[in-house]
XYZ file of C-alpha atoms in Angstrom:
594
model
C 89.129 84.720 69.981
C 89.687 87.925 67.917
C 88.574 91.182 69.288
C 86.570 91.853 66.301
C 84.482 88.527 66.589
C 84.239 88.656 70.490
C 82.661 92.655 69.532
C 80.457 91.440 66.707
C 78.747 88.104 68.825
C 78.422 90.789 72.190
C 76.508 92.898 69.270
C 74.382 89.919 68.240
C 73.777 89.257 71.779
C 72.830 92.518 72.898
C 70.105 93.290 69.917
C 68.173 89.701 70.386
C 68.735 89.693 74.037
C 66.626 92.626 74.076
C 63.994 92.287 71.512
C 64.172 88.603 69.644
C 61.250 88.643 67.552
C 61.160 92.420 66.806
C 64.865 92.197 65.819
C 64.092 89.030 63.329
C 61.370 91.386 61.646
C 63.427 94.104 60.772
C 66.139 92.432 59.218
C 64.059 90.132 57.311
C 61.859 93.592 56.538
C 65.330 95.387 55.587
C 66.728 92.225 53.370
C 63.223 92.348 51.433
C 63.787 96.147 50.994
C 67.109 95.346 49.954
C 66.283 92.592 46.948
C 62.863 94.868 45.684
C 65.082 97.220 43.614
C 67.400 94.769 41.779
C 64.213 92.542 41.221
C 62.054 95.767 39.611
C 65.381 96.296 37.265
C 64.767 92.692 36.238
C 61.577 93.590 35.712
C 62.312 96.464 33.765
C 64.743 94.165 31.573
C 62.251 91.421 31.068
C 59.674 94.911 29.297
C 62.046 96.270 27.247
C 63.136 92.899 25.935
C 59.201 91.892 25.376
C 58.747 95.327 23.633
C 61.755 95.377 20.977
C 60.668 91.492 20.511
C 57.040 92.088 20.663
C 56.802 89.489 23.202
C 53.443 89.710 25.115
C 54.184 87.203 27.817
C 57.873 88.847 28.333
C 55.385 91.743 28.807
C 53.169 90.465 31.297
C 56.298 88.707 32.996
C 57.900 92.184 33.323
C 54.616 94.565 34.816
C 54.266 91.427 36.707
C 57.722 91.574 38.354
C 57.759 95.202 38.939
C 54.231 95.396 40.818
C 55.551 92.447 42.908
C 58.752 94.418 43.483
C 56.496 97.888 44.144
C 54.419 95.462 46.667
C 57.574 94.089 48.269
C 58.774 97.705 49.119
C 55.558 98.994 50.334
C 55.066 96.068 52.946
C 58.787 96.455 54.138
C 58.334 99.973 54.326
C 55.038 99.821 56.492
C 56.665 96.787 58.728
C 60.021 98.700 59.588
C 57.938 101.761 60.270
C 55.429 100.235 62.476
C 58.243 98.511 64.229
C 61.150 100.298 64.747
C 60.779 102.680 67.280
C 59.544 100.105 69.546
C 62.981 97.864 68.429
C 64.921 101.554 68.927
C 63.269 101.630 72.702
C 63.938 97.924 73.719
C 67.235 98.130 72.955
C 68.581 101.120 73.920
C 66.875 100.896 77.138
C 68.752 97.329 77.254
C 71.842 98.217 76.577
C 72.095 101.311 79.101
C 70.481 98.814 81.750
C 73.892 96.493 80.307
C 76.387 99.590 80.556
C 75.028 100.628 84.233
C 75.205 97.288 85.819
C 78.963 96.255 84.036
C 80.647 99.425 85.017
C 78.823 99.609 88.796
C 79.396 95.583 89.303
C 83.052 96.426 90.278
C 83.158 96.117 93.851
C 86.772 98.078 93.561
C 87.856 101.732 92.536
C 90.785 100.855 90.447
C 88.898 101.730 87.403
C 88.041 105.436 88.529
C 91.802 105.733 89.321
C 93.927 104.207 86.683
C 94.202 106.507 83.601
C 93.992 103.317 81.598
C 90.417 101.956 82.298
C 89.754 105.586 82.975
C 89.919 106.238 79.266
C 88.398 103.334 78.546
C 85.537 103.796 80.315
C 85.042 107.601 79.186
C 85.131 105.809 75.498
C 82.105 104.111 76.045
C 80.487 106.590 77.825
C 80.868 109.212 74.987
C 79.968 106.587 72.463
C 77.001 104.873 74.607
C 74.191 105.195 72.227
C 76.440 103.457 69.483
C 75.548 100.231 71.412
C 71.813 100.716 70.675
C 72.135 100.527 66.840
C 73.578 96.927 67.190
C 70.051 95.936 65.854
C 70.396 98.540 62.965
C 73.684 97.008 62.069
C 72.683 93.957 62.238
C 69.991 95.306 59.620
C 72.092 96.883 57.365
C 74.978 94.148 56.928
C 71.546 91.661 56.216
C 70.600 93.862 53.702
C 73.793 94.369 51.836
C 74.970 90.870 51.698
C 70.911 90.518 50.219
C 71.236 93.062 47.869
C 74.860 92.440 46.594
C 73.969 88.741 46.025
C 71.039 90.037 43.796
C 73.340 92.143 42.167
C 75.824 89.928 41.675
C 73.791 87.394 40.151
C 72.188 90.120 37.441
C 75.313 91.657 36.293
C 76.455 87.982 36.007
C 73.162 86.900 33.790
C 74.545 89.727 31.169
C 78.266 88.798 31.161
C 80.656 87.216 33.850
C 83.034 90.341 33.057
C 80.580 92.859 34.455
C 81.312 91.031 37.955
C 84.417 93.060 38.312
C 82.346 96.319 38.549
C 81.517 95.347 42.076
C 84.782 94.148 42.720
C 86.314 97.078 42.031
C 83.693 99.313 44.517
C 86.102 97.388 47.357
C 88.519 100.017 46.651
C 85.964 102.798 48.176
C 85.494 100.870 50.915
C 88.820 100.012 51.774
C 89.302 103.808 51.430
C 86.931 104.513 54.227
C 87.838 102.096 56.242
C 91.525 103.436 56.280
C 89.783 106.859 56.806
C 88.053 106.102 59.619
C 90.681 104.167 61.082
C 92.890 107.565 60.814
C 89.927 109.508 62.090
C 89.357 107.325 65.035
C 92.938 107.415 66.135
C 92.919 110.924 66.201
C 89.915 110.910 68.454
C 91.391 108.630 70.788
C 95.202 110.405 70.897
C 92.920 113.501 72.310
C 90.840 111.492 74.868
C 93.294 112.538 77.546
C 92.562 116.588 76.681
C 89.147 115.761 76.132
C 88.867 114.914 79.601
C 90.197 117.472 81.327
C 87.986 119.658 78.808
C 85.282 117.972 80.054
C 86.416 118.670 83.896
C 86.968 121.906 82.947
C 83.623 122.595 81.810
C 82.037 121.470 84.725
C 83.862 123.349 87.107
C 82.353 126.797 85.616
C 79.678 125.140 84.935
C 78.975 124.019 88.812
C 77.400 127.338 90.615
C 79.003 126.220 93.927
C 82.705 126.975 91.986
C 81.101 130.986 90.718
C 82.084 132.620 93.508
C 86.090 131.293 93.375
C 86.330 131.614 90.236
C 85.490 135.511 90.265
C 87.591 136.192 93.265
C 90.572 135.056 91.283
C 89.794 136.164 88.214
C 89.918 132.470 86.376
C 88.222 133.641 83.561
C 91.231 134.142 80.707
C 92.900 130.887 82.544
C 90.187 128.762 81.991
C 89.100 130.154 78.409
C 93.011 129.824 77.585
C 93.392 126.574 78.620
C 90.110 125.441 76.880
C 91.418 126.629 73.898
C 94.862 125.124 74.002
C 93.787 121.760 74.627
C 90.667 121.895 72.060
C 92.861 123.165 69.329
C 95.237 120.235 70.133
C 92.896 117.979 69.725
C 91.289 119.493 66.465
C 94.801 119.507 64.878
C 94.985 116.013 65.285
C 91.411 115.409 63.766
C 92.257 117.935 61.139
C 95.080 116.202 60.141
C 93.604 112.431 60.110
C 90.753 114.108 58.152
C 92.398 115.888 55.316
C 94.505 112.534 54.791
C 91.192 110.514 54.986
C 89.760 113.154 52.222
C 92.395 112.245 49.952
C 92.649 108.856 49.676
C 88.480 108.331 49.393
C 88.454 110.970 46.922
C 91.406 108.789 44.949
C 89.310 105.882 45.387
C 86.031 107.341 43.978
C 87.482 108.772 40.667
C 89.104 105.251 39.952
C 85.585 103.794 40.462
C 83.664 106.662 38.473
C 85.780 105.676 35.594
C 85.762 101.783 35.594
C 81.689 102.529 36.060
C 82.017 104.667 32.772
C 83.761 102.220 30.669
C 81.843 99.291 31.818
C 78.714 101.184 30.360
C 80.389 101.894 27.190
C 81.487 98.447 27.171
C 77.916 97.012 27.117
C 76.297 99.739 24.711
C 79.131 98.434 22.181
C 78.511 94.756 22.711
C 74.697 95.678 22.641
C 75.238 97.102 18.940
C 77.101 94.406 17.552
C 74.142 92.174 18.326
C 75.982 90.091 21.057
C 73.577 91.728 24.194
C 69.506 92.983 23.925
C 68.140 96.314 24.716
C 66.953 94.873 27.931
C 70.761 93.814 28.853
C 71.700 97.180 28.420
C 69.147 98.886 30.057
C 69.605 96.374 33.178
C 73.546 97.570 33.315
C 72.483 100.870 33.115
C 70.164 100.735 36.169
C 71.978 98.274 38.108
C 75.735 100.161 37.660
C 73.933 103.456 39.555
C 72.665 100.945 42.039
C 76.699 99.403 42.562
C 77.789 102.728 43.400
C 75.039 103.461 45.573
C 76.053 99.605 47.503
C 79.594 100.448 47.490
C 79.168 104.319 48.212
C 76.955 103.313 50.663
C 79.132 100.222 52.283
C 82.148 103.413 51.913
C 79.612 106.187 53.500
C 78.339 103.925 56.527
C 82.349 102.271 57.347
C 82.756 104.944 59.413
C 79.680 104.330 61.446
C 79.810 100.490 61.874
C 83.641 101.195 62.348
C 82.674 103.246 65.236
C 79.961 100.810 66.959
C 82.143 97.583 66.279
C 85.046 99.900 68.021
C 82.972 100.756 71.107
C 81.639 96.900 70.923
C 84.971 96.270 71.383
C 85.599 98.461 74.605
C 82.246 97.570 75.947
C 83.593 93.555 75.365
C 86.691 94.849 77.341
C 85.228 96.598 79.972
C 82.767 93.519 80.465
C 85.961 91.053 80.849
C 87.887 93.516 83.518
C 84.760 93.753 85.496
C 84.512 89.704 85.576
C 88.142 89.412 86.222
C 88.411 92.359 88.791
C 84.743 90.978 90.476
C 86.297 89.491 93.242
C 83.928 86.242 92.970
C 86.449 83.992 94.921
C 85.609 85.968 97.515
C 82.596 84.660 98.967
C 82.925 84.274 102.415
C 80.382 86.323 104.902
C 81.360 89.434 107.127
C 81.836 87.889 110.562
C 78.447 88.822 113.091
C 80.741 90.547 115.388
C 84.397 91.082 115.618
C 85.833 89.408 118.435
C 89.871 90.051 118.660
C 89.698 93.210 115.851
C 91.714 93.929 112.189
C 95.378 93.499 111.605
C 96.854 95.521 109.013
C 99.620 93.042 108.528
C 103.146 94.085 106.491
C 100.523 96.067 104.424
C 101.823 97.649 101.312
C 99.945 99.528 98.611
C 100.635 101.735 95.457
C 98.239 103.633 92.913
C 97.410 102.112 90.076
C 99.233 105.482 88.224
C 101.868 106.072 90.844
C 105.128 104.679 90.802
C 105.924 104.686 94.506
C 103.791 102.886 97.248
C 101.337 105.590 98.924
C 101.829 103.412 102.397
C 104.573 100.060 103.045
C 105.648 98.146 105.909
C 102.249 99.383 107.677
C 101.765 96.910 110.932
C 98.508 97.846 112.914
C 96.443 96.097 115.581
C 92.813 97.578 115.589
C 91.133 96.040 118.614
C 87.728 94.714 118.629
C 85.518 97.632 120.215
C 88.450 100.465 120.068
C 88.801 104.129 118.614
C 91.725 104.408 116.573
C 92.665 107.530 115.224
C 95.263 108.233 111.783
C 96.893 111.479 111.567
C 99.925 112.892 109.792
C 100.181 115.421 107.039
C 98.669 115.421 103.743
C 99.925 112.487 101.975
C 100.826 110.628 104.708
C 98.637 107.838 103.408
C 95.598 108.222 106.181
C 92.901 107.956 103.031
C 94.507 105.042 101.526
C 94.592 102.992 104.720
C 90.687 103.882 105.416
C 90.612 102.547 101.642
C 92.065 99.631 102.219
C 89.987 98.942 105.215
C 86.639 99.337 103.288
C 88.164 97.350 100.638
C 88.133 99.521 98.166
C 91.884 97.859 96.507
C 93.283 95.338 98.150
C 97.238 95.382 99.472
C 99.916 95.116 96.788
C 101.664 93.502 100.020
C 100.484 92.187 103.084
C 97.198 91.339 103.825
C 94.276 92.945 106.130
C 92.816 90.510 108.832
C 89.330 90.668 110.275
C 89.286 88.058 113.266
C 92.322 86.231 111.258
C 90.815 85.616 108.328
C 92.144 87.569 105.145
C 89.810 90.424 104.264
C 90.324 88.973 100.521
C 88.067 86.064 101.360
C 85.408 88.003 102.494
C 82.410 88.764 100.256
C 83.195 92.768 99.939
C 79.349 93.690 99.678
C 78.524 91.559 102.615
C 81.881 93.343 104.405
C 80.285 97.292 103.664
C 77.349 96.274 104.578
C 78.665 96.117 107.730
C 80.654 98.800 108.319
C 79.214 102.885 107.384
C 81.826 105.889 106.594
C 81.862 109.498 106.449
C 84.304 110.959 104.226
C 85.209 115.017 104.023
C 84.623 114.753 100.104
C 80.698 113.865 100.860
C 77.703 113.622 97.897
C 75.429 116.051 98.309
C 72.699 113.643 97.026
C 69.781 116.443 95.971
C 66.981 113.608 96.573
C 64.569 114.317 99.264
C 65.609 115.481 102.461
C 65.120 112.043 104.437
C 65.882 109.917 101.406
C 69.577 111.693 101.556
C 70.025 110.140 104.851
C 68.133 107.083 104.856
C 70.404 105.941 101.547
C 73.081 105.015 104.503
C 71.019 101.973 105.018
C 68.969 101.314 101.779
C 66.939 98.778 103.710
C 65.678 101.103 106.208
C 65.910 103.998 103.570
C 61.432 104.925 104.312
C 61.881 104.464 108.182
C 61.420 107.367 109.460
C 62.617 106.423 113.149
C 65.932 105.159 112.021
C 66.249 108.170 109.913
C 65.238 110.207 113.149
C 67.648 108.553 115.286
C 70.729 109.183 112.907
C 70.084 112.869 112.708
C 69.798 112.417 116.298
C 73.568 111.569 116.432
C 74.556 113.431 113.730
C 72.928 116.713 115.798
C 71.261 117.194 112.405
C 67.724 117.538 113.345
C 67.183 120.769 113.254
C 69.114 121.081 109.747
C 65.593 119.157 108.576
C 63.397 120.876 111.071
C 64.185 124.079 109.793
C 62.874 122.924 106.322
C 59.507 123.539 104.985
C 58.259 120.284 104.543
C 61.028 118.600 106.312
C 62.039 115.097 105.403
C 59.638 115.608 102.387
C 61.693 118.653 101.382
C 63.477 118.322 97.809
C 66.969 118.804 98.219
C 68.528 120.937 95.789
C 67.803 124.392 93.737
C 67.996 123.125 90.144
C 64.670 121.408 91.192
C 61.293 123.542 91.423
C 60.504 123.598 94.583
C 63.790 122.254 95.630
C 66.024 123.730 98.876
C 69.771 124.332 98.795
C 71.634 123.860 101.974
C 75.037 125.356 103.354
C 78.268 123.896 103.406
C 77.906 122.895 106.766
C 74.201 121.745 106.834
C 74.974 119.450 103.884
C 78.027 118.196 105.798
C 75.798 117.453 109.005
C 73.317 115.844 106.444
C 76.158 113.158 104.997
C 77.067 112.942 108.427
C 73.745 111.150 109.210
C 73.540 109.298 106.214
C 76.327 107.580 107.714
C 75.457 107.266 110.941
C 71.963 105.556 109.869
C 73.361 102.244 110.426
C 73.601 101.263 114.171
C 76.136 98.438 115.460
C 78.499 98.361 111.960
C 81.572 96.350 112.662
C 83.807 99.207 111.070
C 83.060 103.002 111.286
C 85.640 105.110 108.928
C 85.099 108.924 109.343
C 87.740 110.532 107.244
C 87.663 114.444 108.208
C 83.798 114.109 107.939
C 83.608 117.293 109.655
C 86.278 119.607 107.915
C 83.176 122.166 107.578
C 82.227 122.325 111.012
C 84.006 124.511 113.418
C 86.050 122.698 116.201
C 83.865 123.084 119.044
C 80.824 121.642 117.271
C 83.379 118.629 115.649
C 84.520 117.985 119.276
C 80.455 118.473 121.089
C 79.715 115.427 117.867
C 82.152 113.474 118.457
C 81.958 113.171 122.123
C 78.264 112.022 121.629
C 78.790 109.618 118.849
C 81.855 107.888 121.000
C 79.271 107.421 123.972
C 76.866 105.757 121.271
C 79.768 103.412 120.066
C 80.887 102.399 123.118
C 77.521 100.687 123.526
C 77.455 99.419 120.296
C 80.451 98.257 120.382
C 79.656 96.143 123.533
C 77.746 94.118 121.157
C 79.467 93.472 117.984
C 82.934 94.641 118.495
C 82.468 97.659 116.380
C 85.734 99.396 115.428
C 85.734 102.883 114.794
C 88.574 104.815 112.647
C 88.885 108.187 112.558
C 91.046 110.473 110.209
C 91.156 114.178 111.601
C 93.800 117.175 111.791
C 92.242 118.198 114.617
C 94.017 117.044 117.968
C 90.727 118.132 120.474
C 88.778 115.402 118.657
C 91.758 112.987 117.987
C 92.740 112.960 121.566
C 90.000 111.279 122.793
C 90.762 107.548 120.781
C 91.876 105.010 122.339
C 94.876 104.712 120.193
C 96.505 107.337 117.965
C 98.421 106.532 115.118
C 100.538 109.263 113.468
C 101.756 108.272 109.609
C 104.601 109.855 107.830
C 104.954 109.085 103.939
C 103.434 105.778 103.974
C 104.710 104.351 107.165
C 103.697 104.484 111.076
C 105.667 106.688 112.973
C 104.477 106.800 116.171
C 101.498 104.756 118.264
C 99.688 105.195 121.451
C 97.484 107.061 123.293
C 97.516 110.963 123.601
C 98.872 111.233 126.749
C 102.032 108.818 125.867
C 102.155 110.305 122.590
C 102.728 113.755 123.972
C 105.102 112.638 126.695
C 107.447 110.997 124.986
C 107.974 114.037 122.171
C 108.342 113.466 118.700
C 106.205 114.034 115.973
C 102.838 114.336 117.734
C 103.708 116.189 119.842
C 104.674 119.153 117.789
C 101.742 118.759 116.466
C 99.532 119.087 119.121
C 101.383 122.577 120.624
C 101.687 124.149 116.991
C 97.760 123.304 117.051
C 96.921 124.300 120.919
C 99.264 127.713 120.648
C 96.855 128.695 118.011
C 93.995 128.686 120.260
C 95.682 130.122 123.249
């Protein structure tokens, strides 16, 4: 199946899925519309005629035609009016419902992460509100096959030669269609500069980057780099433009001049006797009303070029979130974890990297242990803790929960059982007990739950301290609304993820980089006296990602990662006796403090 057809039947789909009977109206409303003008230029043929023949029924036959016409138009006219902003509504409201739940039913990240889909989805997401004018196109193609039928079949009444005035109109169109085809290469040549423009933008944008950005005088490198990439792009554009320009322009003089000599044509035949005043008045109408059908088909290729395009993302974006949906995987989290995860042979590369980010990884995580994951910055601590909420799944190897494959397991049921806190937190601006209670959307409005986390996150008095406490509005771009510090919204992610109580998998990945080292360590010693009771119960596995050895040290096991692979294992006190890599860690770290 074509992508073309596959884009038109998801358009079909999408404008009667949303409002059947509403959509039926308007196109039969729009072909009416559509037929009323050629029909009132029969009328006006059918006068003329009955007035050089002084024919009173021709007469009445024409007025009668052209008030039916007049009445035609004025009842489409009311109907689409009445209708169509409720149509408008329904369907845009349908199609961003559509959009929301495709892109957000991927249970994996690959699509934020691979410049590919990436683009892809940034496509539709520019172009969005082209999928709510599926029901106008669906309108407009209804009314031009309607009206070029009626035309068709009154240029034909006259003289079968007149049908290659229409015929010839394809020549604008095919114009525009090679123009926008140009136009909408271009566009998509400069998506990659368009979004870093658009990253760009928000980053001075984003009053939390002012501050930076002044110290170090980003100003001219910014601005410069703005303008680089925007006048790449509008080169491109420029270019596809100007050669889009010239060919339509070609195409409408060729058409202005077989228009010309067509109405010469039928004057002449008219004066030899061979076609009546009304024939040549009917040409003459109907030839402006051509070139408004093909101008129009020309002038509008661009626009139905550009919704059947995104159609045709939107189709693809719908078939990589089936095929990346994981539905073979249906197979619930396990209650409790009874012998732990093994990270077996477990390999893994980016979807845009050409080397694997971690290989060869073999890992026991025992049922009811604290395992901690340091190494430098690209060691590959973050991609393991990825791999372990599922987030991708191994390009080699396999993760095991109790023996069974992770792979099989249902990956909503699986984070619904586990909770993270990651150093690259959300501050979600909602209100102050809603941004913690979303750790847990089921317990989201109980307030002891929410209580308890901040509890453990030593967060209450971060909401204490508000005025209306876990009523307050988070955020200052709402009235009314409170903006926290670094560290406060840090303590408040913290509890968001510490709101549910016996997960089978805790990942904290330097959830405390703005906290100072005391205050990580004085946390973390509390929360691993909560999990060890937890963990009593379900087996609950808790790994930790941290550069800082006072917190590290007290895991049960310590893993320490160089590029990808495992270096060393074991806890800190064998770690640091035996030497090696952790252990120059740990005195470059403690000589700071001494």
């Amino acid at each position: 199946m074509s992508e073309a057809f596959r884009a038109f039947r998801l358009c079909l789909t999408t404008a009667f899925g949303a409002a059947p009977f509403l959509v039926l109206v308007q196109c039969l409303a729009s072909v009416a519309e559509s037929v009323a003008a050629p029909v009132q230029v029969y009328g006006v043929k059918l006068l003329v005629d009955g007035l050089t023949a002084e024919s009173s029924s021709a007469i009445a036959w024409g007025i009668g035609v052209l008030l039916a016409g007049f009445g035609v138009l004025f009842v489409a006219s009311v109907v689409t009016g009445q209708v169509k902003d409720t149509t408008d509504e329904k369907v845009f409201g349908r199609v961003f419902q559509n959009l929301l739940r495709t892109t957000t039913s991927v249970p994996g990240i690959r699509h934020h992460e691979d410049p590919t889909v990436a683009n892809r989805i940034e496509y539709v997401r520019e172009h969005s509100w082209n999928l709510g004018f599926s029901f106008q196109i669906l309108m407009y193609m209804a009314a031009t096959m309607a009206n070029t039928i009626a035309v068709l079949v009154l240029l034909g009444s006259v003289h079968p030669a007149l049908l290659l005035l229409p015929l010839l109109g394809v020549g604008r169109v095919w114009a525009a269609y090679v123009s926008t085809r140009w136009n909408t290469s271009a566009h998509e040549a400069g998506m990659p500069q368009g979004r870093v423009v658009s990253r760009l933008i928000d980053i001075v944008k984003d009053p939390r980057h002012a501050l930076e950005l002044r110290v170090f005088g980003l100003r001219t490198v910014l601005v410069d780099r703005l303008t680089r990439l925007q006048e790449h792009r509008g080169a491109l554009e420029t270019r596809a433009a100007v050669r889009g320009g010239m060919v339509e322009a070609s195409a409408r003089i060729g058409f202005g001049v077989a228009y010309a000599l067509a109405v010469l044509w039928v004057i002449s035949q008219a004066r030899k006797g061979q076609l009546t005043a009304g024939d040549v008045a009917l040409v003459i109408l109907v030839a402006p009303q051509i070139d408004q059908l093909t101008g129009g088909i020309a002038g509008h290729s661009a626009w139905l070029a550009d919704i059947l395009r995104t159609f045709v993302r939107y189709d693809w974006i719908r078939r990589y979130a089936d095929e990346h949906s994981w539905g073979d995987t249906a197979e619930p989290a396990p209650a409790r974890l009874r012998s732990g995860i093994e990270l077996r042979s477990v390999g893994f590369s980016y979807p845009a990297s050409g080397s694997p980010a971690v290989s060869g990884i073999s890992l026991s995580l025992a049922a009811g242990s604290t395992v901690a994951l340091v190494g430098d910055n690209g060691a590959g601590k973050t991609t393991l803790v990825k791999l372990l909420a599922r987030m991708y799944d191994p390009t080699e190897g396999a993760v095991l929960v109790d023996g069974a494959d992770l792979r099989s397991i249902d990956p909503t049921r699986w984070r619904q059982r586990i909770s993270a806190g990651f150093q690259d937190f959300v501050n979600f601006e909602f209100l102050a007990g809603e941004a913690v209670g979303i750790g847990d959307v089921d317990r989201i409005d109980d307030l002891a739950a929410v209580g308890a986390a901040l509890d453990r996150a030593d967060a209450r008095t971060v909401v204490e301290s508000l005025p209306s406490g876990v009523r307050t509005q988070l955020g200052s771009r709402f009235a009314g609304g409170i903006d926290l510090s670094g560290g406060q919204w840090q303590r408040v992610a913290l509890a968001r993820a510490f709101m549910r109580e016996r997960p089978l998998l805790v990942l904290l990945d330097e959830p405390t980089a703005a906290l100072d080292p005391e205050a990580e360590h004085a946390l973390f010693d509390r929360f691993a006296t909560a999990s060890k009771a937890a963990s009593a119960a379900t087996g609950g596995i808790t790994v930790l990602v941290s550069h800082r050895f006072s917190t590290v040290r007290m895991a049960d096991r310590i893993v320490v990662l160089d590029h990808g692979r495992i270096l060393q294992a074991g806890t800190h006190e064998e770690l640091a006796k035996a030497g090696g890599r952790y252990a120059e860690l740990f005195e470059l770290q403690a000589r700071a403090y001494r």
